Coordinates of C-alpha atoms in Angstrom, one line a residue:
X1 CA 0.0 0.0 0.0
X2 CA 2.9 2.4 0.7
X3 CA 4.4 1.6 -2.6
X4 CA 1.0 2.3 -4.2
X5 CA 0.7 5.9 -2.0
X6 CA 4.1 6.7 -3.2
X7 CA 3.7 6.0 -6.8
X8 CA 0.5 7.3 -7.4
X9 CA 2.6 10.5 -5.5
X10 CA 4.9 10.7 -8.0
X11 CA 2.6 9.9 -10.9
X12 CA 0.5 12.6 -9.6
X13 CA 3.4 15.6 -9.5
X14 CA 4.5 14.1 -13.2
X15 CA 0.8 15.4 -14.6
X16 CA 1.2 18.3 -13.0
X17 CA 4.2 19.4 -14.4
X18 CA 3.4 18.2 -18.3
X19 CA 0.0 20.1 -18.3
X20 CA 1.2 23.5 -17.1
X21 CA -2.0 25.1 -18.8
X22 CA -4.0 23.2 -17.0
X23 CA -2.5 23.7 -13.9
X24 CA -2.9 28.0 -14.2
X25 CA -6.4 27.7 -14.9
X26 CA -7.1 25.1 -12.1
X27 CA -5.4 27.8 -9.8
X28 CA -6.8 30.5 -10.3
X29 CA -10.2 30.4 -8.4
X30 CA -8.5 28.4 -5.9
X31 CA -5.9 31.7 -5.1
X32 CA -8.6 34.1 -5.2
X33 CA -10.6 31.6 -2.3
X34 CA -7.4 30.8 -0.7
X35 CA -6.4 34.2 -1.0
X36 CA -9.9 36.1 0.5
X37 CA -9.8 33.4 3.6
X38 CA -6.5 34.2 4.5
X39 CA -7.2 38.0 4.4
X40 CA -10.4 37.3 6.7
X41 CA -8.3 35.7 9.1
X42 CA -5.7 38.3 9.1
X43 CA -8.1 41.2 9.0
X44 CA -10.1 39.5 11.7
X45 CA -7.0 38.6 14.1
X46 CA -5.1 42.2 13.5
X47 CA -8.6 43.6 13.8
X48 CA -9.2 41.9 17.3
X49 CA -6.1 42.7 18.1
X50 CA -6.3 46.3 17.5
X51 CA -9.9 46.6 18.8
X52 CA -9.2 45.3 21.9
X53 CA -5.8 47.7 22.8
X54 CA -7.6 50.7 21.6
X55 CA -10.6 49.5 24.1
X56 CA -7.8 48.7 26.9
X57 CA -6.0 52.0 26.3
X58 CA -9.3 53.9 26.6
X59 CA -11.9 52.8 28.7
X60 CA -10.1 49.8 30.6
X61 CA -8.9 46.0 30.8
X62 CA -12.1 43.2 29.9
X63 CA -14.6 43.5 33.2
X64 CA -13.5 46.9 34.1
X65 CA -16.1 48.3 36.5
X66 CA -16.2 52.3 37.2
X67 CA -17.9 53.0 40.6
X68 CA -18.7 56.5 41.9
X69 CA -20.2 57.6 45.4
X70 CA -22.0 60.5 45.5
X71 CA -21.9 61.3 49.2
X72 CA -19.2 62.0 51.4
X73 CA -17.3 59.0 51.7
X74 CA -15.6 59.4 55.5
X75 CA -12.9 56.6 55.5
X76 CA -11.2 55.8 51.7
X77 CA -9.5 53.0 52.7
X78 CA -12.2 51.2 54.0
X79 CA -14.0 51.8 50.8
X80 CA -11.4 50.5 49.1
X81 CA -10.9 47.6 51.2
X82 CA -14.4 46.7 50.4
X83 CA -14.0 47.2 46.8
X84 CA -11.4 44.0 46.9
X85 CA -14.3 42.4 48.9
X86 CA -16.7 43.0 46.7
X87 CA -14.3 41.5 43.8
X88 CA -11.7 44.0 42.7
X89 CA -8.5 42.8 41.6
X90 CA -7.0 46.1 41.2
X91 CA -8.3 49.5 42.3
X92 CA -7.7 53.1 41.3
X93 CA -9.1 56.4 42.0
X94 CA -10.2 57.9 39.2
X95 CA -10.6 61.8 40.3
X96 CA -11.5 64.3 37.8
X97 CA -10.2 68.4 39.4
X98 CA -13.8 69.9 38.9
X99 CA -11.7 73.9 38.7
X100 CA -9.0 72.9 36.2
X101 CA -6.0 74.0 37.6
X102 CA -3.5 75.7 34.9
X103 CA 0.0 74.9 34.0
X104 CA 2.8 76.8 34.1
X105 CA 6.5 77.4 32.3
X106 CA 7.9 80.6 32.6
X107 CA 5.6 83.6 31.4
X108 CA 3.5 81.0 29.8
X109 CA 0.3 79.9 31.0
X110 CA -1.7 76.3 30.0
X111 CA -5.4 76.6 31.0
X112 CA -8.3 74.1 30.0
X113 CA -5.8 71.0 31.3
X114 CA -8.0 68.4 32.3
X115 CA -6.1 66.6 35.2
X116 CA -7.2 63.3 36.9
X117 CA -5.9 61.8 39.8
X118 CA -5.1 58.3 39.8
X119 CA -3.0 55.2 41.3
X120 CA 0.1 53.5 40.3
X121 CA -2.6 50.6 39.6
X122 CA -4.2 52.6 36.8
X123 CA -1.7 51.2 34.5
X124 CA -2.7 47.4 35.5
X125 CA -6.6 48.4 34.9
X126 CA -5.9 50.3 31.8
X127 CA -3.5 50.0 28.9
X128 CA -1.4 53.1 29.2
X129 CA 0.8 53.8 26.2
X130 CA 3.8 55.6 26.8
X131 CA 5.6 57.8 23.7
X132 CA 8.2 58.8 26.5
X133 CA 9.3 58.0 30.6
X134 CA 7.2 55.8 32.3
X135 CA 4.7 55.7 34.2
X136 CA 3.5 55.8 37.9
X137 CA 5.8 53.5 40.5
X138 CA 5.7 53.5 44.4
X139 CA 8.2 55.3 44.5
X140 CA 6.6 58.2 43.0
X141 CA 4.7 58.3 46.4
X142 CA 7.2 59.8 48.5
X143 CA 8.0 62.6 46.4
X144 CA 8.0 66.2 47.7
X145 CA 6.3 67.8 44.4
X146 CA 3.2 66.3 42.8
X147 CA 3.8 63.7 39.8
X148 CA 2.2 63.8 37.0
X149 CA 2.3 62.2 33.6
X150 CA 1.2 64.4 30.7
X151 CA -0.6 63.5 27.0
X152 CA 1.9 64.1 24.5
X153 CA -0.8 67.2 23.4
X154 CA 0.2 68.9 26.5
X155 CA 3.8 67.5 26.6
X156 CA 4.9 69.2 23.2
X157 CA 3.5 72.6 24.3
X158 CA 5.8 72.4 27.7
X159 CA 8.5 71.1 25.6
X160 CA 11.1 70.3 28.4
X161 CA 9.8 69.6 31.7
X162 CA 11.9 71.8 34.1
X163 CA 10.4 74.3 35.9
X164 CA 6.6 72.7 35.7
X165 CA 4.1 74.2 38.3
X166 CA 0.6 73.6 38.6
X167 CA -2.0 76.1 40.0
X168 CA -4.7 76.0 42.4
X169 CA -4.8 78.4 44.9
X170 CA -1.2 78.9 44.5
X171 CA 2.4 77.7 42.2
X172 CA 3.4 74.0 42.7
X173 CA 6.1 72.6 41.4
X174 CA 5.6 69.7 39.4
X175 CA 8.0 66.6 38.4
X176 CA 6.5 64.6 35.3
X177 CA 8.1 61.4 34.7
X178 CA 6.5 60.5 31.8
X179 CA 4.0 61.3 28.5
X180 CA 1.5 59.2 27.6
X181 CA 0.0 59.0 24.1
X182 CA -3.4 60.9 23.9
X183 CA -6.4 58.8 24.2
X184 CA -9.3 58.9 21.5
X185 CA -11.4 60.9 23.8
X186 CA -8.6 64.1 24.5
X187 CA -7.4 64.2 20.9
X188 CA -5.4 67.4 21.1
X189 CA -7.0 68.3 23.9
X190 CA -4.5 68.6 27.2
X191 CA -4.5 66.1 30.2
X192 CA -2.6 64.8 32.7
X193 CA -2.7 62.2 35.1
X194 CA -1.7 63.1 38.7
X195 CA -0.7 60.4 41.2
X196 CA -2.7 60.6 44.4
X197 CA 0.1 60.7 47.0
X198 CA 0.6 63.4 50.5
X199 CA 1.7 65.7 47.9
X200 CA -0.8 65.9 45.6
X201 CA -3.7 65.8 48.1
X202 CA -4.6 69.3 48.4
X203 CA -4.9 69.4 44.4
X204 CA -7.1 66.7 44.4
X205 CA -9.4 67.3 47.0
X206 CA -9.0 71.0 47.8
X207 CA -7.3 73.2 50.1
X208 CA -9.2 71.8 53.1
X209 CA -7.2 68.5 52.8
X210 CA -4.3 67.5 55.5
X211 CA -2.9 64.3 55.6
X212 CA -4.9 63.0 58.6
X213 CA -7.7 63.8 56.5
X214 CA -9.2 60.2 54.7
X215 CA -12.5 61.1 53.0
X216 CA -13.8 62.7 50.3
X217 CA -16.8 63.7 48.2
X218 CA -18.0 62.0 45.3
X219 CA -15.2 60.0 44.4
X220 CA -15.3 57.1 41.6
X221 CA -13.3 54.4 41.1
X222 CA -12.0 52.0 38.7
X223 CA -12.5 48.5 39.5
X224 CA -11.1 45.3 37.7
X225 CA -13.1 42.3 38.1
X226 CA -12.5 38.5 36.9
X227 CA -14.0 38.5 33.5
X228 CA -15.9 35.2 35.1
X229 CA -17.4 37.0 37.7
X230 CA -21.1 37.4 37.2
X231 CA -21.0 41.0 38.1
X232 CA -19.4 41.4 34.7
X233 CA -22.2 40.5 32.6
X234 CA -23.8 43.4 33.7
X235 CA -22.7 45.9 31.4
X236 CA -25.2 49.0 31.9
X237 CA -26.1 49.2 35.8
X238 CA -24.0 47.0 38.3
X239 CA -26.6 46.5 40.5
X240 CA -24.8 43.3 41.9
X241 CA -21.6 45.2 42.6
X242 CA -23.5 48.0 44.0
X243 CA -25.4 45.4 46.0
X244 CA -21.9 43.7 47.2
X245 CA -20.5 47.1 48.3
X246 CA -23.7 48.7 49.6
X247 CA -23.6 45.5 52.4
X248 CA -21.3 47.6 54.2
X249 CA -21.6 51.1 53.0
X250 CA -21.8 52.2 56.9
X251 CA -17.9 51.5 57.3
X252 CA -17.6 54.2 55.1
X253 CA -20.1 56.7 56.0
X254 CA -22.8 56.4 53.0
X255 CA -26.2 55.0 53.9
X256 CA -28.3 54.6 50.8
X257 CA -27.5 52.6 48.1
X258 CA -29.0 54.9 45.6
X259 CA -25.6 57.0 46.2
X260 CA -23.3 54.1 45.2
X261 CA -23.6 53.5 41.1
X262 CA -21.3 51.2 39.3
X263 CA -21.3 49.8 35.5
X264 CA -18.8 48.2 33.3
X265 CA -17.0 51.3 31.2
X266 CA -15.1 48.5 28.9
X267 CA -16.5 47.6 25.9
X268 CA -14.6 44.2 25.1
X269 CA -17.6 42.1 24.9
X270 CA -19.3 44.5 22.1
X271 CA -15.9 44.8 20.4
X272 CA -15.8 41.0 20.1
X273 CA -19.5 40.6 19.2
X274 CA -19.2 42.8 15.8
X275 CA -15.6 41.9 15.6
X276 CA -17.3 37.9 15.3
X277 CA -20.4 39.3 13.2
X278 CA -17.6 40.9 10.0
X279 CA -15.9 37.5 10.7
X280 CA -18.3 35.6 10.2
X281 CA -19.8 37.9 7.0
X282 CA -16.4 38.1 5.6
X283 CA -15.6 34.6 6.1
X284 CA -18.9 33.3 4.2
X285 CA -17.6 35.4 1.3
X286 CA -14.7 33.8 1.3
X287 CA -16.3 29.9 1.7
X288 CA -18.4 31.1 -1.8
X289 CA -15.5 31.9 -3.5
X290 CA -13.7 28.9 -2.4
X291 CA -16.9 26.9 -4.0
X292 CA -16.1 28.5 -6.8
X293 CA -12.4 27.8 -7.0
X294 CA -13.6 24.0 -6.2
X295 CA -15.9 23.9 -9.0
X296 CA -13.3 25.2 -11.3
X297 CA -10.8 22.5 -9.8
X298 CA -13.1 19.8 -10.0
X299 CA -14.2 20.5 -13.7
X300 CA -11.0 20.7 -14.9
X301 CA -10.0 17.2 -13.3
X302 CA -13.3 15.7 -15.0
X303 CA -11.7 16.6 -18.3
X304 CA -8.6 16.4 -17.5
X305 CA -9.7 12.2 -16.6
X306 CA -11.1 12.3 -20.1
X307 CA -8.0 13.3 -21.7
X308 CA -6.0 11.3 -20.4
X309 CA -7.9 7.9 -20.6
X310 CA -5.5 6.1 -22.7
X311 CA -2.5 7.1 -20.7
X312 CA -4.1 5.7 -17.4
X313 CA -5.5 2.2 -19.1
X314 CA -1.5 2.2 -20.0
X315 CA -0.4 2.8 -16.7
X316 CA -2.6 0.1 -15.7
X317 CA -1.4 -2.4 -18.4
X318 CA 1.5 -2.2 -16.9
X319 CA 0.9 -3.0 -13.1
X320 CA -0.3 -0.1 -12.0
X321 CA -3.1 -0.8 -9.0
X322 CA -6.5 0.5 -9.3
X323 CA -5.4 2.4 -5.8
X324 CA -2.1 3.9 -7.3
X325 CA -4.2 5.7 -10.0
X326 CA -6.7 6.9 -7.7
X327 CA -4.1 8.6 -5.4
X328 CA -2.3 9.9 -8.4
X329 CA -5.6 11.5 -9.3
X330 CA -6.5 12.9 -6.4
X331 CA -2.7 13.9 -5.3
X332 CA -2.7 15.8 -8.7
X333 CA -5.5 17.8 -7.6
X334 CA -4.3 18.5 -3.8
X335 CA -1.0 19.7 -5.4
X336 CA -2.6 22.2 -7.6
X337 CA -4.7 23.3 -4.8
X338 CA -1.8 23.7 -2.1
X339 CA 0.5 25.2 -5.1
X340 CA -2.4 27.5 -5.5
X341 CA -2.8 28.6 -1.7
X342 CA 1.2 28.7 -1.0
X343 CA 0.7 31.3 -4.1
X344 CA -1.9 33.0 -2.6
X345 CA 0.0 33.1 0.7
X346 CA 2.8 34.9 -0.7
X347 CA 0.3 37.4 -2.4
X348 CA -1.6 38.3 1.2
X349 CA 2.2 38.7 2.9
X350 CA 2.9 40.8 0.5
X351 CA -1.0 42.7 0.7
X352 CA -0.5 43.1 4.3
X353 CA 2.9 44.2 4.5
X354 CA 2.2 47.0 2.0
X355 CA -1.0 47.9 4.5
X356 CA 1.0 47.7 7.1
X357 CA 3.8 50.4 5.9
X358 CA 0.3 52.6 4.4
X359 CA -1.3 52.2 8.1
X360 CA 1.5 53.0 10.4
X361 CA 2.3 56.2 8.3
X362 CA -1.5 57.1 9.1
X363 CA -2.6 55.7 12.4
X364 CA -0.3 55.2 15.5
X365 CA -0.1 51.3 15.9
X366 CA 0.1 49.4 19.3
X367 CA 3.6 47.9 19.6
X368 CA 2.0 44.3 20.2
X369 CA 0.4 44.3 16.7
X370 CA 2.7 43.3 13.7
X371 CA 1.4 44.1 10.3
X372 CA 1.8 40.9 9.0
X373 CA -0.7 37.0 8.3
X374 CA -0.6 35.0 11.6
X375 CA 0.5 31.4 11.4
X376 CA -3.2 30.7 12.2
X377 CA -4.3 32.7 8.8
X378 CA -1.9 31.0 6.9
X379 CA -3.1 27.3 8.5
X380 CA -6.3 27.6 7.4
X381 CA -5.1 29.0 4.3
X382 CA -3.0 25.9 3.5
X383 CA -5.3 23.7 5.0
X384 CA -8.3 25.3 3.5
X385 CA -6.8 24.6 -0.4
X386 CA -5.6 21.0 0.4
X387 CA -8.9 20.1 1.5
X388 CA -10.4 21.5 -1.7
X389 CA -8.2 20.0 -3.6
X390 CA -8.7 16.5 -1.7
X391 CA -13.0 16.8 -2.7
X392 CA -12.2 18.1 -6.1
X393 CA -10.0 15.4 -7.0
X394 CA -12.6 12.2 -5.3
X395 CA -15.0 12.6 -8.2
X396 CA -12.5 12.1 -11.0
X397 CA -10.7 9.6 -9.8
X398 CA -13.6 6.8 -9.1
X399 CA -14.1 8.2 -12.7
X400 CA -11.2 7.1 -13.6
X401 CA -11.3 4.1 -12.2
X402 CA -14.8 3.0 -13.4
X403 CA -13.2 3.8 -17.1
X404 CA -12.3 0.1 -19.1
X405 CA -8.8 -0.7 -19.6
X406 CA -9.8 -2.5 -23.2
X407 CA -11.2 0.6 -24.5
X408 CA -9.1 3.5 -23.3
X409 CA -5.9 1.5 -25.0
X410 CA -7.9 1.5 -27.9
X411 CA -8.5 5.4 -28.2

């Protein structure tokens, strides 16, 4: 039988090679199916990809959870202890200044900055891209000035960072220790994040503040949750996170649970959902045109059977097995198929590099995302073509075999 596999093989790469014509035409549908499935993959992968760092980078990790209270919250780290009871992985403030305070370098004065103070865990809930420094470490907590990291709108107006202060009531100095790449949402607007710490607490929650001070008014948090957790299939009111944290609301001085509100501010779920809908549009575009390609493959192995009637009743005159000729049949037509998605490969590389070079001179591209066909978009490619190839060649070759020996010698 192995003898037989191998012959039949070799018999099969043989046609191949003398009917070159034949072999074009049989690949062309076959590259354009090939070639659209692989570009659905890709497209869908990079687009996945993509989707979910712009939804990371803007509005938080999968099962991120925003929670405000909106009375005065007398103990914060008893809120925030119950946060982690009520599920939180990892917990920042997220406290918008209300009075924007200005910037200043020099004579020159930045007003309309929107500055929000957060945590060093901020940058495990969210995705925060940084063009330059870094961002927020513990460090950063025991610093005399105020720390901020600025969008790269408001960085390449201060140019330098020396000599930074911040207004409220009066001139801070500022350290910045890093710029992070503006968001969808600020465009060219300015912003800054500013890490709460003892030195920023005044900023934050106004000149009142002291150090032995732990409450404040209407604050809001981010909360990230395991993705599993049933609170997170609750994307518009998080009435069972409300209901987990309102169970012990008086540790922290708010009574009613009407003045707690939570809901999911990610999106991944809705990005994957129409994400999986174009997949799944794109990809039945694709399976039509790869019917096509089949079609095309299969009728030219019909007549290709025909043609060459007296050449198989020869080879089997000679000792060729009924097996050997079916194989070389069918191999014949799995090689055109697989020559035809290797070509079509090497076409979509070269598609998606060329995007790739067009895109990242338009659009700023996350680092983790390389313009280029996955390994799984080239697998089903491949794969894809052989198994057309495999069907289209099953219905010639029983042909082939039903045909008489006596009378295709005699054509």
């Amino acid at each position: 039988m192995l003898r037989s596999l191998t012959a039949g093989i070799v018999l099969a790469f043989a046609g191949s090679r003398a009917n070159v014509a034949r072999t074009i035409l049989s690949c062309a549908g076959i590259v354009v199916g090939v070639g659209a499935l692989i570009m659905v993959v890709t497209a869908g992968e990079l687009g996945q990809r993509y989707a979910t760092a712009f939804s990371e980078a803007n509005a938080g990790r999968a099962a991120t959870m925003e929670v405000s209270a909106f009375d005065r919250v007398t103990d914060l780290d008893a809120f925030e202890e119950d946060l982690g009871r009520a599920g939180a992985i990892e917990t920042s403030v997220l406290k918008r200044i209300e009075n924007e305070p200005p910037f200043r370098k020099g004579d020159q004065v930045f007003r309309n900055v929107e500055v929000v103070g957060v945590d060093v865990a901020l940058g495990d809930i969210r995705r925060i891209n940084m063009t330059q420094g870094r961002w927020f470490t513990e460090a950063d907590l025991e610093s005399r000035a105020p720390v901020l990291v600025v969008n790269e709108a408001l960085a390449a107006e201060l140019g330098d960072f020396t000599d930074v202060q911040l207004g409220s009531d009066h001139w801070a100095d500022v350290r910045i220790v890093g710029v992070s790449q503006s968001s969808a949402y600020d465009g060219d607007w300015y912003s800054a994040y500013l890490l709460r710490a003892p030195a920023s607490g005044e900023l934050l929650f106004g000149p009142s503040w002291s150090p032995e001070d732990n409450s404040a008014t209407q604050v809001s948090y981010l909360a990230r949750i395991d993705p599993s957790d049933s609170a997170a299939d609750e994307m518009d009111f998080g009435e069972e996170f409300t209901e987990r944290l309102a169970s012990a609301s008086w540790r922290w001085g708010v009574d009613s649970q009407d003045s707690l509100m939570a809901y999911r501010s990610d999106y991944a779920e809705t990005t994957d959902e129409v994400i999986g809908y174009l997949s799944l549009g794109l990809i039945g575009i694709a399976v039509i045109t790869l019917t096509t390609g089949l079609l095309g493959v299969l009728n030219v192995g019909l007549v290709t059977v025909r043609e060459r009637r007296r050449e198989l009743a020869t080879y089997r005159a000679l000792g060729a097995s009924r097996f050997t000729l079916f194989v070389a049949v069918v191999m014949e037509a799995v090689v055109v198929a697989v020559v035809a998605g290797l070509i079509a490969l090497a076409l979509s590389w070269a598609m998606v590099a060329a995007g790739g070079v067009v895109i990242g001179r338009l659009m700023w591209l996350p680092p983790d995302i390389a313009m280029t066909v996955p390994p799984s978009a080239a697998l089903v490619g491949l794969g894809s073509a052989a198994f057309v190839g495999l069907l289209a060649g099953i219905i010639p070759a029983i042909r082939a075999l039903r045909a008489s020996v006596v009378a295709g010698l005699r054509e």
